[in-house]
Coordinates of C-alpha atoms in Angstrom, one line a residue:
M1 CA 116.9 56.1 75.9
F2 CA 116.9 58.7 73.2
Y3 CA 114.4 61.6 72.8
C4 CA 114.3 64.7 70.6
I5 CA 112.8 68.1 71.6
K6 CA 112.3 70.8 69.0
T7 CA 113.7 74.3 69.6
L8 CA 115.2 77.2 67.7
G9 CA 118.4 79.1 67.3
F10 CA 119.4 82.4 65.7
K11 CA 122.3 83.8 63.7
G12 CA 122.4 87.5 63.3
I13 CA 118.7 88.4 63.0
E14 CA 117.7 85.2 61.2
G15 CA 116.3 82.2 63.0
F16 CA 116.7 78.5 62.3
E17 CA 115.4 75.2 63.6
V18 CA 117.4 73.2 66.2
S19 CA 116.8 69.6 67.4
A20 CA 117.8 69.1 71.0
E21 CA 118.6 65.3 70.9
T22 CA 119.1 63.7 74.3
D23 CA 120.4 60.3 75.1
V24 CA 120.6 58.9 78.7
S25 CA 122.4 55.6 78.9
A26 CA 124.2 53.4 81.4
G27 CA 127.8 54.3 82.2
L28 CA 129.8 56.6 84.5
P29 CA 127.8 59.7 85.4
S30 CA 128.6 62.4 82.9
Y31 CA 126.9 65.3 81.0
N32 CA 128.2 66.3 77.6
I33 CA 126.8 68.8 75.1
V34 CA 127.9 68.7 71.5
G35 CA 126.7 70.4 68.3
L36 CA 128.9 73.6 68.3
P37 CA 127.6 75.2 71.5
D38 CA 128.9 78.5 72.8
A39 CA 129.9 79.2 76.4
A40 CA 126.3 80.1 77.5
V41 CA 125.1 76.7 76.2
K42 CA 127.9 74.8 77.8
E43 CA 127.2 76.4 81.1
S44 CA 123.6 75.1 80.9
R45 CA 124.8 71.8 82.4
D46 CA 125.0 73.3 85.9
R47 CA 121.8 75.3 85.5
V48 CA 119.8 72.4 84.1
I49 CA 120.9 69.9 86.9
S50 CA 120.2 72.4 89.6
A51 CA 116.8 73.4 88.1
L52 CA 115.8 69.7 87.9
R53 CA 116.7 69.0 91.5
N54 CA 115.0 72.2 92.8
S55 CA 111.9 71.4 90.8
G56 CA 111.4 68.1 92.6
F57 CA 113.1 65.8 90.1
K58 CA 116.0 63.5 90.7
P59 CA 118.6 63.9 88.0
P60 CA 119.8 60.5 86.7
A61 CA 123.2 59.3 87.7
K62 CA 123.9 58.1 84.2
K63 CA 125.7 59.1 81.1
I64 CA 123.9 62.1 79.5
T65 CA 124.7 63.2 76.0
V66 CA 123.0 66.2 74.4
N67 CA 123.4 67.0 70.7
L68 CA 122.1 70.3 69.2
A69 CA 121.5 69.6 65.5
P70 CA 122.4 70.7 62.9
A71 CA 126.0 70.3 64.2
E72 CA 127.6 72.7 61.8
M73 CA 125.6 75.7 63.0
K74 CA 126.9 77.5 66.0
K75 CA 124.4 77.6 68.9
T76 CA 124.3 80.8 71.0
G77 CA 122.1 81.9 73.9
S78 CA 120.7 80.4 77.0
H79 CA 117.3 79.5 75.6
F80 CA 118.3 75.9 75.1
D81 CA 118.0 75.2 78.9
L82 CA 114.3 74.4 78.8
P83 CA 114.4 71.9 75.8
I84 CA 117.5 70.2 77.2
S85 CA 115.9 69.7 80.6
L86 CA 112.7 68.3 79.1
G87 CA 114.8 65.9 76.9
I88 CA 116.6 64.6 80.0
L89 CA 113.4 64.0 81.9
I90 CA 111.7 62.2 79.0
S91 CA 114.8 60.2 78.0
C92 CA 115.2 58.7 81.5
G93 CA 111.5 58.0 81.9
I94 CA 110.7 60.5 84.7
L95 CA 108.4 62.5 82.4
K96 CA 105.9 60.8 80.1
P97 CA 104.2 63.3 77.8
K98 CA 100.6 62.7 76.9
I99 CA 100.3 65.5 74.3
E100 CA 101.5 65.3 70.7
M101 CA 105.0 66.9 70.9
K102 CA 105.7 67.3 67.1
N103 CA 104.1 70.8 66.8
Y104 CA 105.7 72.2 70.0
F105 CA 108.9 74.3 70.2
F106 CA 110.4 75.1 73.6
L107 CA 112.6 78.1 74.4
G108 CA 113.7 79.5 77.8
E109 CA 116.6 80.0 80.2
L110 CA 116.3 78.2 83.5
S111 CA 117.3 79.7 86.9
L112 CA 118.7 77.4 89.5
D113 CA 115.2 77.0 91.1
G114 CA 113.5 76.1 87.8
E115 CA 112.1 79.5 87.0
I116 CA 111.9 80.3 83.2
R117 CA 113.7 83.5 82.4
P118 CA 113.4 85.7 79.3
V119 CA 116.0 85.4 76.5
S120 CA 117.3 87.6 73.7
G121 CA 116.8 86.9 70.0
M122 CA 113.2 85.6 70.5
L123 CA 111.6 87.7 67.7
P124 CA 113.8 86.5 64.8
M125 CA 113.3 82.9 66.0
L126 CA 109.6 83.1 66.2
I127 CA 109.3 84.9 62.8
F128 CA 111.2 82.0 61.3
L129 CA 108.8 79.6 63.0
K130 CA 105.8 81.4 61.7
E131 CA 107.1 81.5 58.2
N132 CA 108.0 77.8 58.1
Y133 CA 105.5 76.0 60.4
S134 CA 102.0 77.2 60.2
S135 CA 100.7 74.9 62.9
A136 CA 103.6 75.3 65.3
V137 CA 103.2 76.4 69.0
A138 CA 106.0 78.0 70.9
V139 CA 106.3 77.6 74.7
I140 CA 108.2 80.6 75.9
P141 CA 108.9 82.8 79.0
Y142 CA 106.2 85.3 80.1
E143 CA 108.5 88.2 79.5
N144 CA 108.9 87.3 75.8
A145 CA 105.1 87.3 75.2
L146 CA 105.1 90.6 73.3
E147 CA 107.6 89.3 70.8
A148 CA 105.4 86.3 70.2
K149 CA 102.4 88.6 69.7
I150 CA 104.4 90.6 67.2
S151 CA 105.4 87.5 65.2
K152 CA 101.8 86.3 65.1
I153 CA 102.8 82.8 66.1
D154 CA 100.6 80.6 68.4
Y155 CA 102.3 80.6 71.8
L156 CA 102.0 79.5 75.4
C157 CA 103.7 81.1 78.4
A158 CA 105.3 79.3 81.3
Q159 CA 106.7 80.5 84.6
N160 CA 108.7 77.5 85.6
L161 CA 109.8 74.0 84.6
S162 CA 107.2 72.3 86.8
E163 CA 104.4 74.1 84.9
V164 CA 105.7 72.8 81.6
C165 CA 106.0 69.3 82.9
S166 CA 102.4 69.4 84.2
F167 CA 101.2 70.7 80.8
L168 CA 102.9 67.8 79.0
K169 CA 101.2 65.4 81.3
E170 CA 97.9 67.2 80.6
E171 CA 97.6 68.0 84.3
K172 CA 97.6 71.8 83.8
N173 CA 97.0 74.2 81.0
L174 CA 99.5 76.9 80.1
I175 CA 98.0 80.3 79.3
K176 CA 98.6 82.6 76.4
K177 CA 99.6 85.8 78.1
E178 CA 97.7 88.7 76.5
C179 CA 99.6 91.9 75.9
E180 CA 99.0 95.1 74.0
I181 CA 101.1 95.6 70.9
F182 CA 102.6 99.1 71.1
N183 CA 100.7 101.6 69.1
P184 CA 103.1 104.2 67.8
V185 CA 102.2 107.7 69.1
N186 CA 103.8 111.0 68.6
S187 CA 105.9 111.5 71.8
Q188 CA 108.2 114.1 70.3
T189 CA 109.1 117.0 72.6
L190 CA 111.6 118.6 70.3
D191 CA 110.7 120.9 67.4
F192 CA 112.5 122.8 64.6
S193 CA 110.7 126.0 65.6
E194 CA 113.1 126.1 68.5
V195 CA 116.1 126.5 66.1
K196 CA 116.7 130.2 65.5
G197 CA 118.3 131.2 62.1
Q198 CA 120.4 128.6 60.3
A199 CA 118.2 128.6 57.3
K200 CA 120.7 126.6 55.1
A201 CA 121.3 124.0 57.8
K202 CA 117.6 123.5 58.3
R203 CA 117.1 123.3 54.5
A204 CA 119.8 120.6 54.4
A205 CA 118.0 118.7 57.2
E206 CA 114.8 118.8 55.2
I207 CA 116.5 117.5 52.1
A208 CA 118.2 114.8 54.2
A209 CA 114.9 113.6 55.6
A210 CA 113.2 113.7 52.3
G211 CA 115.7 111.6 50.3
F212 CA 117.4 109.7 53.3
H213 CA 120.7 111.5 52.5
N214 CA 123.6 111.5 54.9
L215 CA 124.5 114.9 56.4
I216 CA 127.6 116.5 58.0
M217 CA 127.5 120.0 59.6
V218 CA 130.7 121.9 60.2
G219 CA 130.8 125.0 62.4
P220 CA 132.0 126.5 65.7
P221 CA 130.7 125.3 69.1
G222 CA 127.2 126.6 70.0
S223 CA 126.1 127.3 66.4
G224 CA 123.2 124.8 66.5
K225 CA 124.7 121.7 64.8
S226 CA 123.6 119.2 67.6
M227 CA 120.3 121.0 68.0
I228 CA 119.4 120.5 64.4
A229 CA 120.6 116.9 64.3
K230 CA 118.5 116.0 67.4
R231 CA 115.4 117.4 65.7
L232 CA 116.0 115.6 62.4
F233 CA 113.8 112.6 63.3
T234 CA 110.8 114.9 64.1
I235 CA 110.4 115.7 60.3
M236 CA 110.8 112.1 59.1
P237 CA 107.7 110.0 58.2
P238 CA 106.6 107.4 60.8
L239 CA 107.9 103.9 60.5
S240 CA 106.0 101.5 58.2
E241 CA 104.8 98.2 59.6
K242 CA 107.7 96.5 57.7
E243 CA 110.2 98.9 59.2
I244 CA 108.8 98.4 62.7
L245 CA 109.3 94.6 62.4
E246 CA 112.8 95.0 61.0
T247 CA 113.9 97.3 63.7
T248 CA 112.3 95.3 66.6
R249 CA 114.1 92.2 65.4
I250 CA 117.5 93.9 65.8
Y251 CA 116.6 95.1 69.3
S252 CA 115.3 91.6 70.2
V253 CA 118.8 90.2 69.5
W254 CA 120.4 93.0 71.3
N255 CA 118.3 92.9 74.5
K256 CA 116.2 90.4 76.4
G257 CA 112.4 90.9 76.2
A258 CA 112.7 93.8 73.8
T259 CA 109.7 96.1 73.4
M260 CA 108.2 97.0 70.1
I261 CA 110.2 99.9 68.4
G262 CA 107.4 102.2 67.1
E263 CA 109.5 105.3 66.5
R264 CA 112.6 105.9 64.4
P265 CA 115.7 105.1 66.4
F266 CA 118.0 107.9 67.3
R267 CA 121.4 106.7 68.4
E268 CA 124.1 109.1 69.7
P269 CA 127.3 107.2 70.7
H270 CA 130.1 109.1 72.4
H271 CA 133.3 109.6 70.3
S272 CA 135.2 107.3 72.6
I273 CA 133.2 104.3 71.5
S274 CA 135.1 101.2 70.5
D275 CA 135.0 99.8 66.9
I276 CA 133.0 96.7 68.0
A277 CA 130.4 98.8 69.9
L278 CA 129.9 101.0 66.9
L279 CA 130.0 98.5 64.1
G280 CA 129.0 95.3 65.9
G281 CA 130.9 92.1 66.7
G282 CA 132.2 90.3 69.7
Q283 CA 132.9 86.7 70.3
N284 CA 129.2 86.0 69.6
P285 CA 128.5 88.8 67.1
R286 CA 125.9 91.3 68.4
P287 CA 124.6 94.4 66.6
G288 CA 126.4 97.7 67.0
E289 CA 125.2 101.3 67.0
V290 CA 125.0 101.3 63.1
S291 CA 122.5 98.4 63.3
L292 CA 120.6 99.8 66.3
A293 CA 120.1 103.0 64.2
H294 CA 118.6 100.9 61.4
N295 CA 115.7 102.8 59.8
G296 CA 116.6 105.8 62.0
I297 CA 119.3 108.3 62.6
L298 CA 122.9 107.7 63.8
F299 CA 124.2 111.0 65.2
L300 CA 128.0 111.3 65.5
D301 CA 128.9 114.5 67.3
E302 CA 132.5 115.7 67.1
L303 CA 133.1 113.3 64.1
P304 CA 136.9 113.9 63.8
E305 CA 137.3 112.8 67.5
F306 CA 136.2 109.2 66.7
S307 CA 139.0 106.7 66.1
R308 CA 140.3 106.4 62.6
S309 CA 139.4 102.7 62.4
A310 CA 135.8 103.3 63.5
L311 CA 135.4 106.1 60.9
E312 CA 136.8 103.9 58.1
G313 CA 134.6 101.1 59.3
L314 CA 131.5 103.3 58.5
R315 CA 132.3 103.1 54.8
E316 CA 130.8 99.6 54.3
P317 CA 127.4 100.3 56.0
L318 CA 127.1 103.8 54.4
E319 CA 127.6 102.2 51.0
N320 CA 125.8 98.8 51.3
K321 CA 123.2 99.6 54.0
K322 CA 124.4 96.5 56.0
I323 CA 127.4 95.4 58.0
T324 CA 129.2 92.0 57.8
V325 CA 131.0 90.9 60.9
A326 CA 133.5 88.2 60.0
R327 CA 135.1 85.9 62.6
A328 CA 137.5 82.9 62.1
K329 CA 134.6 80.4 62.5
D330 CA 131.6 82.5 61.7
C331 CA 130.3 85.4 59.5
V332 CA 127.2 87.4 60.5
T333 CA 125.4 90.2 58.6
F334 CA 123.3 92.8 60.3
P335 CA 121.1 95.5 58.6
A336 CA 122.5 99.0 58.9
N337 CA 120.3 101.3 56.8
F338 CA 120.6 104.5 58.8
L339 CA 120.7 108.2 58.1
L340 CA 124.1 109.5 59.2
A341 CA 124.0 113.0 60.8
A342 CA 127.4 114.1 61.8
A343 CA 128.7 117.3 63.4
A344 CA 132.3 118.6 63.5
N345 CA 134.3 121.7 64.5
P346 CA 136.4 123.3 61.7
C347 CA 139.6 123.0 63.9
P348 CA 140.7 121.7 67.3
C349 CA 139.7 124.9 69.1
G350 CA 136.6 125.2 67.1
Y351 CA 136.9 128.9 66.0
Y352 CA 138.6 128.8 62.6
S353 CA 137.0 131.5 60.5
H354 CA 134.9 132.7 63.4
P355 CA 133.8 136.3 62.8
A356 CA 134.3 137.4 66.4
R357 CA 136.7 134.9 68.1
E358 CA 140.3 134.2 67.3
C359 CA 141.4 130.7 66.3
V360 CA 144.5 129.6 68.4
C361 CA 145.3 126.6 66.2
T362 CA 148.4 126.6 63.9
P363 CA 147.8 125.9 60.2
L364 CA 149.4 122.5 60.7
A365 CA 147.1 121.6 63.5
V366 CA 144.1 122.6 61.4
Q367 CA 145.3 120.5 58.5
K368 CA 145.9 117.5 60.7
Y369 CA 142.4 117.8 62.3
R370 CA 140.7 117.9 58.9
N371 CA 142.7 115.0 57.6
R372 CA 141.1 112.8 60.3
L373 CA 138.2 112.6 57.9
S374 CA 139.3 110.7 54.8
G375 CA 138.2 111.6 51.3
P376 CA 136.5 108.2 50.8
L377 CA 134.4 108.8 53.9
L378 CA 133.4 112.3 53.0
D379 CA 132.6 111.1 49.5
R380 CA 129.9 108.9 51.1
I381 CA 128.2 111.7 52.9
D382 CA 125.8 113.5 50.6
L383 CA 125.2 116.9 52.2
H384 CA 128.0 119.1 53.5
V385 CA 126.9 122.2 55.4
E386 CA 128.8 125.2 56.8
V387 CA 127.1 126.4 60.0
S388 CA 127.9 129.9 61.0
P389 CA 127.4 131.5 64.5
V390 CA 123.9 132.7 65.1
K391 CA 123.6 136.5 65.2
Y392 CA 121.9 138.3 68.0
S393 CA 119.3 139.7 65.6
Q394 CA 118.4 136.2 64.6
W395 CA 118.3 134.9 68.2
E396 CA 116.0 137.6 69.4
A397 CA 113.8 137.7 66.3
A398 CA 110.2 137.4 67.0
G399 CA 109.5 136.0 63.5
K400 CA 107.8 132.6 63.4
E401 CA 110.1 129.7 62.6
E402 CA 108.7 126.7 60.7
T403 CA 107.6 123.8 62.9
S404 CA 108.6 120.2 62.5
S405 CA 105.1 119.3 61.4
E406 CA 105.1 122.0 58.6
I407 CA 108.5 120.8 57.3
G408 CA 107.3 117.2 57.7
V409 CA 104.4 117.7 55.4
R410 CA 106.8 118.6 52.5
V411 CA 109.0 115.6 53.4
I412 CA 106.2 113.1 53.4
K413 CA 104.9 114.5 50.1
A414 CA 108.5 114.2 48.5
R415 CA 108.7 110.6 49.8
E416 CA 105.4 109.7 48.3
I417 CA 106.6 110.9 45.0
Q418 CA 109.7 108.8 45.4
N419 CA 107.7 105.7 46.3
K420 CA 105.5 106.1 43.3
R421 CA 108.4 106.7 40.9
N422 CA 111.3 104.6 42.3
G423 CA 109.4 101.8 43.9
E424 CA 108.1 101.3 47.5
G425 CA 110.8 102.2 50.0
I426 CA 113.4 103.1 47.4
Y427 CA 114.5 106.7 48.2
N428 CA 116.7 108.9 46.0
S429 CA 119.8 108.2 48.0
Y430 CA 119.5 104.5 47.2
L431 CA 119.6 105.0 43.4
S432 CA 122.6 103.8 41.5
G433 CA 123.7 102.7 38.1
R434 CA 121.2 102.5 35.2
K435 CA 118.3 103.3 37.5
L436 CA 119.9 106.6 38.6
R437 CA 120.5 107.6 34.9
E438 CA 116.9 106.7 34.0
I439 CA 115.2 108.5 36.9
C440 CA 117.5 111.4 37.1
A441 CA 118.0 112.2 33.4
L442 CA 119.5 115.7 33.1
P443 CA 118.6 118.3 30.5
R444 CA 121.6 119.7 28.6
E445 CA 121.8 123.0 30.5
V446 CA 121.8 121.1 33.8
S447 CA 124.4 118.7 32.6
D448 CA 126.6 121.6 31.6
I449 CA 126.5 123.0 35.2
L450 CA 127.6 119.6 36.6
E451 CA 130.5 119.4 34.0
K452 CA 131.8 122.8 35.0
A453 CA 131.6 121.9 38.7
M454 CA 133.6 118.7 38.1
D455 CA 136.3 120.6 36.2
A456 CA 136.5 123.4 38.7
F457 CA 136.5 121.4 41.9
G458 CA 137.8 118.0 40.8
L459 CA 134.7 116.1 42.0
S460 CA 134.8 112.3 41.9
A461 CA 132.3 110.2 40.0
R462 CA 130.7 109.3 43.4
S463 CA 130.4 113.0 44.3
L464 CA 128.7 113.7 40.9
D465 CA 126.2 110.9 41.6
K466 CA 125.5 112.3 45.1
A467 CA 124.9 115.8 43.6
V468 CA 122.4 114.3 41.1
K469 CA 120.6 112.5 43.8
I470 CA 120.4 115.6 46.0
A471 CA 119.1 117.6 43.0
R472 CA 116.4 115.0 42.4
T473 CA 115.3 115.2 46.0
I474 CA 115.2 119.1 45.8
A475 CA 113.1 118.8 42.7
D476 CA 110.7 116.3 44.5
L477 CA 110.4 118.8 47.4
D478 CA 109.4 121.4 44.8
G479 CA 107.0 119.0 43.1
M480 CA 108.9 119.2 39.8
E481 CA 109.1 116.3 37.5
K482 CA 112.4 117.3 35.9
I483 CA 115.6 118.5 37.5
G484 CA 116.2 122.2 36.8
K485 CA 119.2 124.4 36.9
K486 CA 118.3 125.9 40.3
H487 CA 118.0 122.4 41.7
M488 CA 121.4 121.4 40.6
A489 CA 123.0 124.7 41.7
E490 CA 121.5 124.2 45.2
A491 CA 122.7 120.6 45.3
L492 CA 126.3 121.6 44.4
S493 CA 126.2 124.1 47.2
F494 CA 125.9 121.2 49.6
R495 CA 129.1 119.6 48.4
S496 CA 131.4 122.2 50.1
L497 CA 133.9 119.7 51.6
D498 CA 134.6 118.5 48.0
K499 CA 135.6 122.0 47.2
R500 CA 137.8 122.2 50.3
I501 CA 136.5 125.6 51.3
I502 CA 135.9 124.8 55.0

């Protein structure tokens, strides 16, 4: 006998509908799953049979064929266990549903005793369901209830296979587990007022947050590079509702039963990280650190210490705000719209040009160290900052440093100007082509400054565009409608790596 159960699948962070077609027929006892299943789906055979037996059902000693349609889409994840087990029970006549099944979608992994366990990727699947089936009801594990609540889909929760079977026979009702949607609160414990001195680096951080510009700080150990980078998110505006949903979808694919992401992500991978962990990938592609930092900050400390392939792999997400992971039989795209904050020493020992400590590196070693950062990569980083050691007079100064909230007020005001002028969510760093020329039209005297800088330092066309975008952000922070000479001069001061002076 044939029966079809509705369920869902996901690819990247996008969901799609799957039909779990089950046929139980006479023949030698066997159990085959077709429809391009991955290893986790193939292993469901043993989980499903054991779950049926330990839930009080006798698995049929017949030929069982399960087809996950559409056959051309790869099926990943363990959430097909529940629909497959229900299909087997109905196909062999053990379970006879009394409810109308056409509006129900079933998702969940089964343990060997029939318990329904949480699964990853629930949020993108339920968002797809909500967008395409207004009257659909999802039957899901208890631990995934928050993701169902976020998606605003109608849902029911089940603890085990027996509960679902009783519900289908109208012997027992499933409940809709109530849960609180996380309300973002300010849980910040770091503040810019703790950073002594480093006025230029803090100014660069403010510009970076206001225009979503990438930032690299170069200086000796202990000068405050990491301290500034770790406080960068404290001056950025809170996530919008759209950004919260985007970010939570990524974490849902990455982790089972993900909670709502209400604050901007801050990711700080170690320099020994592999290319796949940083950029995403694997046999079944999963988001990497560049995607987990989506709508937030990716902090790469000791940037030259990262592998060359990992650094060059950053070029695509920095340019396109997304990362495409290609495999022989599949291709998945993940969002990767992050603000890159990087820190680096000027040389292997860290004390090149230090006013008090002697550098022990040879000129060749210094050159090799700097060459680890390619020109195309540095071209894609907007703000370059030299960070000098903090002087004792600055460290002990009793003068009041600006707090994160004070800087944040200016940042939010600048972003509001950009939203109104550029369009909602289009920050200055996103501008390109004709739109950049229209929004960042330069007066003649400002254009002359840019021309002289290009001739003097051999700036690339991309570097010129970066300088114009930075100048536009500085003008927004000043509340000025047009870019002035002082804005462009300050913007060019943040392109020091182009001038090869550090």
